[in-house]
Amino acid sequence: MTFTKPRRQAGKQQETEVSEAQIAVHWQEEGYFAPTKKFIAQANLTDKKIFRRFSLEKFPGYFEEFAALLDWYQKWDKTLDTSKPPFWRWFVGGKINACHNCVDRHLPKHRNKTAIHFVPEPESEAIQHVTYQELFVRVNELAVLLRDFCGLKAGDRVTLHMPMVAELPITMLACARLGVIHSQVFSGFSGKACGERVSDSESRVLITMDAYYRAGTLLDHKGKVDIAVAEAAKDGHKVDKVLVWQRHPGKYSSPTKLVEGRDFIVNDLLAKYRGKRVTPAKLPAEAPLFLMYTSGTTGRPKGCQHSIGGYLAYVTWTSKNIQDIHPEDVYWCMADIGWITGHSYIVYGPLALAASSVVFEGVPTHPDAGRPWRIAEELGVNIFHTSPTAIRALRRDGPDEPAKYNYHFKHMTTVGEPIEPAVWKWYHKVVGKGEAVIVDTWWQTENGGFLCSTVPAIHKMKPGSAGPGIPGIHPVIYDDEVKELVAGSGKAGNICIRNPWPGSFQTIWKDPDRYVSQYYKRYCRNPKSKDWRDWPYMAGDGAVQAKDGYYRILGRIDDVINVAGHRLGTKEIESAALVVPEVVEAAVVPVADPIKGKVPDLYVSLKPGLNASEEIAKKISAAVVSEIGAIARPRHVIIVPDMPKTRSGKIMRRVLAAISNRQDPGDVSTLANPEVVDKIKALAK
Ligand code: WTA
């Protein structure tokens, strides 16, 4: 099986010299595992006829079934408006509120049921159980505060830089109640990375927390605020107010001082808003619900804009039918709400279904690899959702731990990266105790919700393969010549989706051209066409489809590295390295890692006359952490005398990637400086 590189094209589409897909491990096709009868008997979706009902000929009408799961103030008059491709508009004319759908509408039946189980990292601290009634009260009080104290109104943007605490979904829902667009930045990102996102979204209010626990330490988080505000100021953007939640209410846990007139403790301010309520805003289905920044092919992260109606309909339907969530389930997705998985499958999807959703603050393997299973036992978790990186770490640190605890999962999810069949089998046998079904869900920040997955009570599972498109999603694989690969051919190509779907992002915030050029331009059949059939969506992943119709995702075809399931742009890391004055050139390549899937190796060359030293390498690594965050820390910083280059002066990342991955760099004789390859090999040892 070979993977063809994207062809060099004039203009924007750049040749990718090395892609994750190219260095992906090509696993053998595996055998099948069947769901248990017990699971099927209780599952939400068992009707195989759904695929006929959701066939392309019936598009887009079947997506009304998704929207029908929600409460609407006013029903839509048009399911899909395609008048401005590829800016699809769903449920046009409909009026809706996401907070009402996740909170208010559950009160008559589920008022005293837990909406959020907040599990603090220290085991000495009690778990908090926030009922739907309490969620309603806390969301309302905060929404009034945001409206009256901060002057926020529908359409304004607010940046959240919050850790995994109950206050994060509360803050998101308070924004959603008013129609304020939230933009949550992963708490592990640096102050600088947060500041860039504050200014891009033009947020006048930044909401954060003083501190949070990670691997046994109470980390100062408020300290990042001053850096974020200063970074935004460099772009000429002013932050008016910073709201700071206290990790321990009533006590300020950060050594960083509050800035007078700018920083306010939310817990103190809230006293004034006790008992206050605000009616949810009746918003157009097409109004934005949130922005989620993600990495792409250029240095600047892009703000994916998601709608209220289409997005919420999509995550609710997929939570019900792919996650198989029933209102009585205790559901735990161990992702971070700072990523799309957390938005869709910790907050919006499960809460729209009145489930109990677990929010866990800590590191899964801290203080030991039994922690997640203790939590599952204590809370009676029966649906579990995590990433291959977490599964690999739990398997390494505690292969026998799950058996020691009395919990039973009916359903488990894996997301974010390809999962090795051996790891899948451990997940199934040991974590799932042979009882749980597994769905391997493939999708992206841009997509809002799952694209490929088995339907758990209908399909058999196949380790290492995501499965077919979910009902209503029609994937296709194209080669570089824009030719469709024969279905089930087992050949690698670029996976695309033929049809629009309601969960898809609406645009890139303030950059509609990039939305078109990055996702649609390459495979668009006719840029003038108003027919959605001419506008397949290009995901940017390599994939193969087996005879059974299941897709196996190979990895990114662009300059994105998937580190422990987190998306990082190679350009972002390279620009961070170039901030160090000694550095003249930087190149990042993905290296296979037994736990994290991929990690970045950073090659740099220094200004003439400077010698490589441990000290400079450390400085460069520290710069990457301060520019982006610890998740981007390079495995190694390798200072080289020169980069391997083509005659036209382009850095050959392919050669560097081969060296880092202990593979043969192949024929290097056409390089401008072939002699440098052996020197680099010696340095990278
Ligand atoms: C990768 C995360 C293999 C893929 C939801 C995609 C996967 C990128 C899978 C998106 C999977 C996600 N199997 N690879 N099940 N799920 N990916 O935006 O390369 O953080 O393009 O969204 O993760 O990452 P993102």
XYZ file of C-alpha atoms in Angstrom, residues 5 15 103 161 173 201 221 230 256 291 341 365 415 470 485 597 638 678:
18
model
C 2.041 12.821 -1.811
C 3.654 20.524 -1.354
C -30.715 23.045 31.078
C -9.104 30.180 29.543
C -23.888 27.830 29.141
C -11.780 37.020 18.411
C -3.156 29.825 36.206
C -0.166 42.156 26.970
C -0.298 36.895 40.937
C -15.355 29.628 18.308
C -14.366 16.670 21.963
C -2.500 8.191 35.709
C -11.170 9.434 19.547
C -22.262 7.597 10.331
C -10.863 5.702 -5.681
C 1.303 8.517 19.013
C 18.713 19.101 17.398
C 25.420 12.002 7.729
